[in-house]
Coordinates of C-alpha atoms and ligand atoms in Angstrom, one line a residue:
M1 CA 66.5 65.0 70.5
K2 CA 64.2 67.1 68.3
N3 CA 64.7 64.6 65.4
N4 CA 63.8 61.7 67.7
H5 CA 60.5 63.4 68.6
Q6 CA 59.8 64.0 64.9
F7 CA 60.4 60.3 64.1
L8 CA 58.2 59.2 67.0
Y9 CA 55.4 61.6 65.8
I10 CA 55.6 60.3 62.2
F11 CA 55.7 56.7 63.5
I12 CA 52.5 57.3 65.5
I13 CA 50.7 58.8 62.5
L14 CA 51.7 55.9 60.3
V15 CA 50.4 53.4 62.9
V16 CA 47.1 55.2 63.1
I17 CA 46.8 55.3 59.3
I18 CA 47.7 51.6 58.9
S19 CA 45.2 50.5 61.6
C20 CA 42.4 52.6 60.1
S21 CA 42.9 51.1 56.6
T22 CA 43.2 47.6 58.0
L23 CA 39.9 48.1 59.8
K24 CA 38.2 49.4 56.7
S25 CA 39.5 46.6 54.5
S26 CA 38.5 43.9 56.9
T27 CA 34.9 45.1 56.9
K28 CA 35.1 45.3 53.1
N29 CA 36.7 41.9 52.8
E30 CA 33.9 40.4 55.0
Q31 CA 31.3 41.8 52.6
I32 CA 33.2 40.6 49.6
A33 CA 33.6 37.1 51.1
Y34 CA 29.8 36.9 51.2
Q35 CA 29.3 38.3 47.8
K36 CA 31.9 36.0 46.3
N37 CA 29.8 33.1 47.3
S38 CA 27.7 32.6 44.1
S39 CA 24.8 31.6 46.3
Y40 CA 24.8 35.1 48.0
K41 CA 21.3 36.3 48.5
P42 CA 20.1 39.6 49.8
R43 CA 17.8 39.6 52.8
I44 CA 14.5 41.4 52.1
I45 CA 11.3 42.3 53.9
N46 CA 8.4 44.0 52.1
T47 CA 5.6 46.0 53.5
T48 CA 2.6 46.2 51.2
D49 CA -0.6 48.1 51.0
L50 CA -2.4 45.2 49.4
G51 CA -6.0 46.0 48.6
A52 CA -5.3 49.5 47.3
D53 CA -4.0 49.6 43.7
P54 CA -4.1 46.0 42.4
D55 CA -0.5 46.4 41.3
D56 CA 0.7 45.1 44.7
E57 CA -0.8 41.7 43.8
Q58 CA 1.1 41.8 40.5
S59 CA 4.4 42.6 42.3
M60 CA 3.8 39.9 44.8
V61 CA 3.4 37.3 42.0
R62 CA 6.6 38.4 40.5
Q63 CA 8.4 38.4 43.8
L64 CA 7.2 34.9 44.6
V65 CA 8.4 33.4 41.2
S66 CA 11.7 35.1 41.9
A67 CA 11.8 34.0 45.5
N68 CA 14.8 31.7 45.1
E69 CA 17.0 34.8 44.5
Y70 CA 16.4 36.3 47.9
D71 CA 16.1 35.4 51.6
I72 CA 12.6 36.8 52.1
E73 CA 12.4 37.4 55.8
G74 CA 9.0 39.1 56.0
L75 CA 5.8 39.7 54.0
I76 CA 4.0 42.4 55.9
V77 CA 0.6 43.7 55.1
A78 CA 0.4 47.4 56.1
T79 CA -1.2 50.7 55.2
G80 CA -0.5 53.8 53.0
C81 CA -2.2 56.8 51.7
W82 CA -4.3 54.7 49.3
K83 CA -5.3 52.2 52.1
K84 CA -5.4 53.9 55.4
T85 CA -6.6 50.9 57.4
Q86 CA -5.8 47.2 57.2
K87 CA -7.6 44.4 59.0
T88 CA -6.2 41.1 57.8
T89 CA -3.6 39.3 55.8
A90 CA -6.3 37.5 53.7
M91 CA -5.2 38.9 50.3
L92 CA -1.6 38.0 51.0
D93 CA -2.6 34.5 52.2
K94 CA -4.5 33.9 49.0
I95 CA -1.4 34.6 46.9
V96 CA 0.9 32.5 49.2
D97 CA -1.7 29.7 49.0
T98 CA -1.5 29.9 45.2
Y99 CA 2.3 29.7 45.5
T100 CA 1.7 26.4 47.4
D101 CA 0.1 25.0 44.2
V102 CA 3.1 25.9 41.9
Y103 CA 5.9 25.3 44.4
P104 CA 6.6 21.7 43.2
N105 CA 7.0 23.1 39.7
L106 CA 9.2 26.1 40.6
K107 CA 11.6 24.0 42.6
A108 CA 12.2 21.7 39.6
H109 CA 13.8 24.6 37.9
A110 CA 16.1 26.3 40.5
K111 CA 17.4 25.6 43.9
G112 CA 16.5 27.8 46.9
F113 CA 12.7 28.4 46.6
P114 CA 11.3 28.8 50.1
T115 CA 8.7 26.4 51.2
P116 CA 5.1 27.6 51.4
E117 CA 5.0 26.8 55.1
Y118 CA 8.0 29.1 55.7
L119 CA 6.4 31.9 53.7
K120 CA 3.2 31.6 55.7
S121 CA 5.2 31.8 58.9
I122 CA 6.6 35.2 57.9
S123 CA 3.3 36.6 56.5
V124 CA 2.1 39.0 59.2
M125 CA 0.2 42.2 59.9
G126 CA 2.1 45.5 60.2
Q127 CA 0.6 48.8 61.3
T128 CA -3.2 48.8 60.9
G129 CA -3.6 52.6 60.9
Y130 CA -2.2 55.3 58.7
G131 CA 1.2 57.0 58.9
M132 CA 2.4 58.8 62.1
S133 CA -1.0 58.5 63.7
D134 CA -0.2 54.8 64.2
I135 CA 3.3 55.2 65.7
G136 CA 4.3 55.2 69.4
A137 CA 3.6 53.5 72.7
G138 CA 1.4 50.4 72.5
K139 CA 1.5 50.5 68.6
D140 CA 3.9 47.6 68.1
S141 CA 2.6 45.2 65.5
P142 CA 3.7 41.7 64.5
G143 CA 5.3 43.3 61.4
S144 CA 7.3 45.9 63.4
N145 CA 8.4 43.1 65.8
L146 CA 9.4 40.9 62.9
I147 CA 11.6 43.7 61.4
I148 CA 13.4 44.1 64.8
A149 CA 13.9 40.3 65.1
S150 CA 15.2 40.1 61.6
V151 CA 17.7 42.9 62.0
D152 CA 18.8 41.5 65.4
K153 CA 19.8 38.1 63.8
D154 CA 23.5 37.3 63.9
D155 CA 23.9 37.7 60.2
P156 CA 26.4 40.2 58.6
R157 CA 24.1 40.9 55.7
P158 CA 22.0 44.1 55.8
V159 CA 18.2 43.9 55.8
W160 CA 16.4 45.6 52.9
V161 CA 13.0 46.8 54.0
M162 CA 10.8 47.8 51.0
G163 CA 7.9 50.1 51.3
W164 CA 5.3 49.1 48.7
G165 CA 2.9 51.4 50.6
G166 CA 3.6 53.5 53.6
M167 CA 6.7 53.2 55.8
N168 CA 5.1 53.3 59.2
T169 CA 5.7 49.6 60.1
I170 CA 9.5 50.2 59.8
A171 CA 9.0 53.6 61.6
Q172 CA 7.4 51.8 64.5
A173 CA 10.3 49.3 64.6
I174 CA 12.8 52.1 64.8
W175 CA 10.7 54.0 67.4
N176 CA 10.6 50.9 69.6
V177 CA 14.4 50.4 69.3
K178 CA 15.1 54.0 70.1
E179 CA 12.9 53.9 73.2
S180 CA 14.1 50.5 74.5
R181 CA 17.9 50.5 73.7
T182 CA 21.1 52.5 74.3
P183 CA 22.2 55.0 71.6
E184 CA 25.0 52.6 70.6
E185 CA 22.5 49.7 70.2
L186 CA 20.2 52.0 68.2
K187 CA 23.2 53.0 66.0
K188 CA 24.0 49.3 65.3
F189 CA 20.4 48.6 64.5
L190 CA 20.1 51.4 62.1
S191 CA 23.4 50.5 60.4
K192 CA 22.0 47.2 59.2
L193 CA 18.9 48.7 57.6
R194 CA 18.5 49.5 53.9
L195 CA 15.2 51.2 53.2
Y196 CA 13.7 51.4 49.7
D197 CA 10.5 53.5 49.7
V198 CA 8.4 53.5 46.6
L199 CA 7.2 57.0 45.9
G200 CA 6.5 58.0 49.5
Q201 CA 3.0 56.8 50.6
D202 CA 2.6 58.3 54.1
D203 CA 4.3 60.8 56.4
S204 CA 6.4 58.4 58.4
G205 CA 9.2 58.3 55.8
A206 CA 9.9 62.0 56.4
W207 CA 9.9 61.3 60.2
I208 CA 12.5 58.6 59.8
A209 CA 14.8 60.6 57.5
K210 CA 14.5 63.7 59.8
N211 CA 15.1 62.0 63.1
F212 CA 17.6 59.3 61.9
P213 CA 19.6 61.0 59.2
E214 CA 22.2 58.3 59.2
V215 CA 19.7 55.8 57.9
F216 CA 20.2 54.4 54.4
Y217 CA 17.0 55.7 52.8
I218 CA 16.1 55.6 49.1
R219 CA 12.8 57.2 48.0
A220 CA 12.3 56.0 44.4
T221 CA 10.2 58.2 42.2
G222 CA 11.2 56.8 38.8
V223 CA 9.0 53.7 39.1
Y224 CA 6.7 54.1 36.0
G225 CA 7.6 53.9 32.4
W226 CA 9.7 50.8 32.4
Q227 CA 6.8 48.4 32.1
P228 CA 5.3 46.8 29.0
T229 CA 2.0 48.2 27.7
K230 CA -0.7 48.2 30.3
N231 CA -2.9 45.1 30.0
G232 CA -1.1 44.4 26.7
V233 CA 0.0 41.2 24.9
Y234 CA 3.1 40.7 27.1
Y235 CA 1.0 40.3 30.3
Q236 CA -1.8 38.3 28.6
E237 CA 0.5 35.8 26.8
N238 CA 3.4 35.5 29.2
I239 CA 2.0 36.0 32.7
Q240 CA -1.8 35.9 33.1
N241 CA -2.4 32.8 31.1
H242 CA 0.2 30.9 33.1
G243 CA -1.5 28.6 35.6
P244 CA -2.6 29.4 39.1
L245 CA -0.2 32.3 39.8
G246 CA -1.1 33.9 36.4
A247 CA -4.7 33.7 37.4
V248 CA -4.1 35.8 40.6
Y249 CA -2.2 38.4 38.6
P250 CA -4.9 41.0 38.2
D251 CA -5.5 43.4 35.3
T252 CA -3.8 46.8 35.7
K253 CA -6.0 49.6 36.9
Y254 CA -3.4 52.5 36.9
A255 CA 0.1 51.3 36.0
P256 CA 1.6 47.8 36.3
E257 CA 3.9 46.9 39.2
G258 CA 4.9 50.2 40.5
D259 CA 6.5 48.5 43.6
T260 CA 8.5 45.9 41.7
P261 CA 11.7 48.1 41.3
A262 CA 12.1 47.8 45.1
F263 CA 13.2 44.1 44.9
M264 CA 14.6 44.4 41.4
H265 CA 17.2 46.8 42.8
V266 CA 18.6 43.9 44.9
Y267 CA 18.1 41.1 42.4
P268 CA 21.5 39.4 42.4
N269 CA 21.9 39.2 38.6
G270 CA 25.5 40.4 38.4
L271 CA 24.7 43.8 37.2
N272 CA 25.0 45.9 40.4
D273 CA 25.9 45.9 44.1
P274 CA 22.7 47.3 45.7
D275 CA 24.7 49.1 48.4
Q276 CA 26.3 51.1 45.6
I277 CA 23.2 52.9 44.6
D278 CA 24.7 54.9 41.8
Q279 CA 25.8 51.9 39.8
G280 CA 22.4 51.3 38.3
G281 CA 20.4 48.1 37.7
W282 CA 17.0 46.7 37.3
G283 CA 15.6 48.8 40.2
G284 CA 17.0 52.1 38.9
R285 CA 19.9 54.4 39.6
F286 CA 20.2 56.7 42.6
S287 CA 22.5 59.6 43.6
F288 CA 24.7 59.4 46.7
T289 CA 24.0 63.1 47.3
K290 CA 21.0 63.1 49.5
K291 CA 18.2 65.5 48.4
A292 CA 15.9 67.6 50.6
A293 CA 12.1 67.5 50.2
I294 CA 11.6 64.5 48.0
R295 CA 7.8 64.6 48.6
S296 CA 5.4 61.7 48.9
M297 CA 2.5 61.2 46.5
S298 CA 0.1 64.1 46.3
E299 CA -2.4 62.2 48.4
V300 CA -0.3 62.5 51.5
P301 CA -0.7 66.2 52.1
K302 CA -4.4 65.8 51.3
I303 CA -4.6 63.5 54.4
K304 CA -2.6 65.9 56.6
E305 CA -1.4 69.1 55.1
D306 CA 1.8 69.5 57.1
G307 CA 2.3 65.7 57.3
E308 CA 5.7 65.9 55.8
T309 CA 6.6 69.6 55.8
R310 CA 6.7 69.6 59.6
Y311 CA 9.9 67.4 59.2
D312 CA 11.6 69.8 56.9
P313 CA 14.4 69.6 56.1
Y314 CA 14.8 65.9 55.7
Y315 CA 17.2 64.2 53.3
M316 CA 16.9 61.0 51.2
Y317 CA 18.6 59.3 48.3
G318 CA 16.6 59.9 45.1
N319 CA 16.7 58.8 41.5
T320 CA 19.4 60.2 39.1
S321 CA 18.2 62.3 36.1
E322 CA 17.5 59.2 34.0
G323 CA 14.5 58.4 36.1
S324 CA 12.8 55.1 35.0
E325 CA 15.0 55.1 31.8
A326 CA 17.7 53.6 34.1
I327 CA 15.4 50.6 34.6
K328 CA 14.0 50.5 31.0
K329 CA 17.5 50.1 29.7
W330 CA 17.4 46.5 30.8
H331 CA 13.9 45.7 29.5
N332 CA 14.6 42.6 27.5
G333 CA 16.4 41.1 30.6
Y334 CA 13.7 41.7 33.2
N335 CA 10.7 41.0 30.9
N336 CA 12.1 37.7 29.8
D337 CA 13.1 36.8 33.3
F338 CA 9.6 37.1 34.6
A339 CA 8.1 35.3 31.5
A340 CA 10.5 32.3 32.0
R341 CA 9.8 32.1 35.7
M342 CA 6.1 32.0 34.9
D343 CA 6.9 29.1 32.5
W344 CA 8.6 27.4 35.4
S345 CA 5.5 27.7 37.5
V346 CA 3.4 25.6 35.1
T347 CA 5.7 22.6 34.4
S348 CA 7.9 20.3 36.6
N349 CA 9.7 19.2 33.5
Y350 CA 13.1 21.0 33.4
K351 CA 13.4 20.7 29.7
D352 CA 10.1 22.4 29.0
A353 CA 11.4 25.9 30.1
N354 CA 14.4 28.1 29.7
H355 CA 17.0 28.8 32.4
H356 CA 19.5 31.6 32.9
P357 CA 23.0 31.5 31.6
I358 CA 25.9 32.1 33.9
A359 CA 28.3 34.9 33.0
I360 CA 31.9 34.4 33.9
L361 CA 34.1 37.6 33.9
N362 CA 37.9 37.2 33.6
G363 CA 37.6 33.8 35.3
D364 CA 35.5 35.0 38.2
K365 CA 32.4 32.8 38.6
S366 CA 30.6 34.9 41.3
R367 CA 28.0 37.5 40.6
Q368 CA 29.9 40.3 42.3
V369 CA 31.0 43.5 40.7
L370 CA 34.7 43.5 39.9
E371 CA 37.1 46.4 40.3
T372 CA 40.6 46.9 38.9
I373 CA 43.2 49.6 38.6
A374 CA 44.8 50.5 35.3
S375 CA 46.9 53.2 33.7
V376 CA 46.3 55.5 30.7
G377 CA 47.2 53.7 27.4
E378 CA 46.8 50.3 28.9
I379 CA 44.9 47.6 27.0
I380 CA 42.1 46.1 29.2
K381 CA 41.3 42.6 28.2
L382 CA 37.7 41.5 28.7
N383 CA 37.1 37.8 28.8
A384 CA 33.8 36.0 29.2
N385 CA 35.2 32.5 28.3
G386 CA 33.8 29.8 30.4
S387 CA 30.3 31.4 30.5
I388 CA 27.8 28.6 30.3
D389 CA 24.1 27.9 29.9
P390 CA 22.4 25.0 31.8
D391 CA 20.2 24.2 28.8
D392 CA 23.3 24.2 26.4
N393 CA 21.8 27.2 24.6
A394 CA 24.1 29.2 22.4
L395 CA 25.3 32.5 24.0
A396 CA 25.4 36.0 22.5
Y397 CA 27.8 38.5 24.1
S398 CA 27.7 42.2 24.4
W399 CA 30.3 44.4 26.1
F400 CA 29.5 48.1 26.5
F401 CA 30.6 51.2 28.3
Y402 CA 27.9 52.3 30.8
K403 CA 28.5 56.0 30.8
E404 CA 26.0 57.3 33.3
P405 CA 27.6 55.8 36.5
S406 CA 31.1 56.3 35.1
S407 CA 33.1 59.5 36.1
Y408 CA 34.8 59.3 32.6
I409 CA 32.5 61.2 30.3
N410 CA 33.9 60.7 26.8
E411 CA 33.4 57.7 24.5
I412 CA 35.1 54.3 24.8
T413 CA 35.4 52.0 21.8
I414 CA 35.5 48.3 22.7
E415 CA 37.1 46.0 20.1
N416 CA 35.2 42.8 19.3
N417 CA 32.4 43.9 21.6
T418 CA 30.1 41.1 20.5
S419 CA 32.6 38.3 21.1
S420 CA 33.5 36.5 24.3
L421 CA 37.0 38.1 24.1
A422 CA 37.0 41.9 23.8
S423 CA 39.4 44.7 24.7
F424 CA 39.8 48.4 24.8
K425 CA 42.5 51.0 25.5
I426 CA 42.3 53.4 28.4
P427 CA 42.0 56.8 26.9
N428 CA 44.7 59.5 27.6
D429 CA 42.2 61.8 29.2
A430 CA 40.9 59.2 31.7
V431 CA 43.4 60.0 34.5
G432 CA 41.7 59.8 37.9
K433 CA 38.4 58.6 36.4
N434 CA 36.5 55.4 36.6
I435 CA 35.0 53.4 33.7
H436 CA 32.1 51.0 34.1
I437 CA 32.1 48.2 31.5
I438 CA 29.1 45.9 31.4
L439 CA 29.1 42.3 30.0
E440 CA 25.6 41.5 29.0
L441 CA 25.0 38.0 27.6
H442 CA 21.9 36.1 26.6
D443 CA 21.1 32.7 25.5
D444 CA 19.0 31.6 22.5
G445 CA 16.4 29.8 24.5
N446 CA 12.7 30.8 24.6
P447 CA 12.5 33.5 25.9
N448 CA 16.1 34.7 25.7
L449 CA 17.5 34.9 29.2
Y450 CA 20.2 37.4 30.3
A451 CA 23.1 37.4 32.7
Y452 CA 25.4 40.3 33.5
R453 CA 28.7 41.3 35.0
R454 CA 30.3 44.6 35.7
L455 CA 34.0 45.6 35.7
I456 CA 34.9 49.0 37.1
I457 CA 38.3 50.2 36.0
N458 CA 39.8 52.9 38.2
V459 CA 42.4 54.8 36.2
K460 CA 45.5 55.9 38.0
Ligands
CA1 CA1 1.6 49.6 46.7
CA2 CA1 19.1 28.8 28.9

């Protein structure tokens, strides 16, 4: 009898374990199914303090020539510590109107560019006042309503909301949902949000992190240092002299494009899964250990001394120790990408510009990060055969061990690391560790364009 009870007990535990793992893997499989689709696009909304530092105009130009890579669901003009009030979307409208002029050229080079009419329909005002002083009853804005409607869509993909200025339009959206819905509905709403805050530019980010600690919240501080020389040759010869969009790319006043890492983090170039923030990519690398007191820019406490400290302690994801070096590592890739896209904007002749190669990893044609399990001493074969270039350019291959995100800390030597077929042996001291291998390939077009893939090997 006693034995029967023990069996029953073990049986129940097994059933519980199996059902939990099935649940977990079905959510994961759902995500993978979307990412496997090579046309997978991240959903993004950005809130910008256009009119403060001219670098928001710069970032907007880059975002629009990259617009085929994303489902842009909102362009929201809002405030921040450098622009405490906003009245109109006029500056945004001017750049979107310019996009109208180059749209026929852009769409000759890649599928998926949104129509100018669509972009105008999602260009709205967010909060018109500063920080927490503009949050609460009666403060809903077209921007906060747009964020709610976007998250509510029947779409399994998360919504990335980028703060190029303050975060109070998203804070108002969260405030509204908390006031008007059940705790379960609020939880569901929050679970679909991915917030990427550039530097912290008002006191509402701290309010969000304090009151909704489950929210996925990155505050990026390593956003300078990856850019080419301010007002230098790169910008003059590749960007600003390139047609109508180049003409609305202003000279740099402080530093170029401080807000650009927000959307570069989710750029689907094969390098990283943006939900896995410690993998590292064009938008930087972040730690999954949330940090307390990642403070906003020094202007924020000047506006209200205890603006953020009154929410202590609050916790956010922050940059790893590499800071902006984690971005700069890929400088040829992102600089040439922007330059080629500006070329697209000035010609409708496909042959007059370069286009990105497609990297195929071990037969997989998607842009997703691949994972595998291996044993110590095993030879891992790395195969980029089948990788192609739409312009029939020649391809150059590079395979390397990306040490920073890997838990394995010693060196890895890859044989034939500049060939399409490479290999390496799992070292004896790698038990229980993971190894991130990057395939970086580029074409010989002008400028050279890059494509990436990542293989993560989990060593048994
Ligand atoms: Ca900004
Ligand atoms: Ca090419």
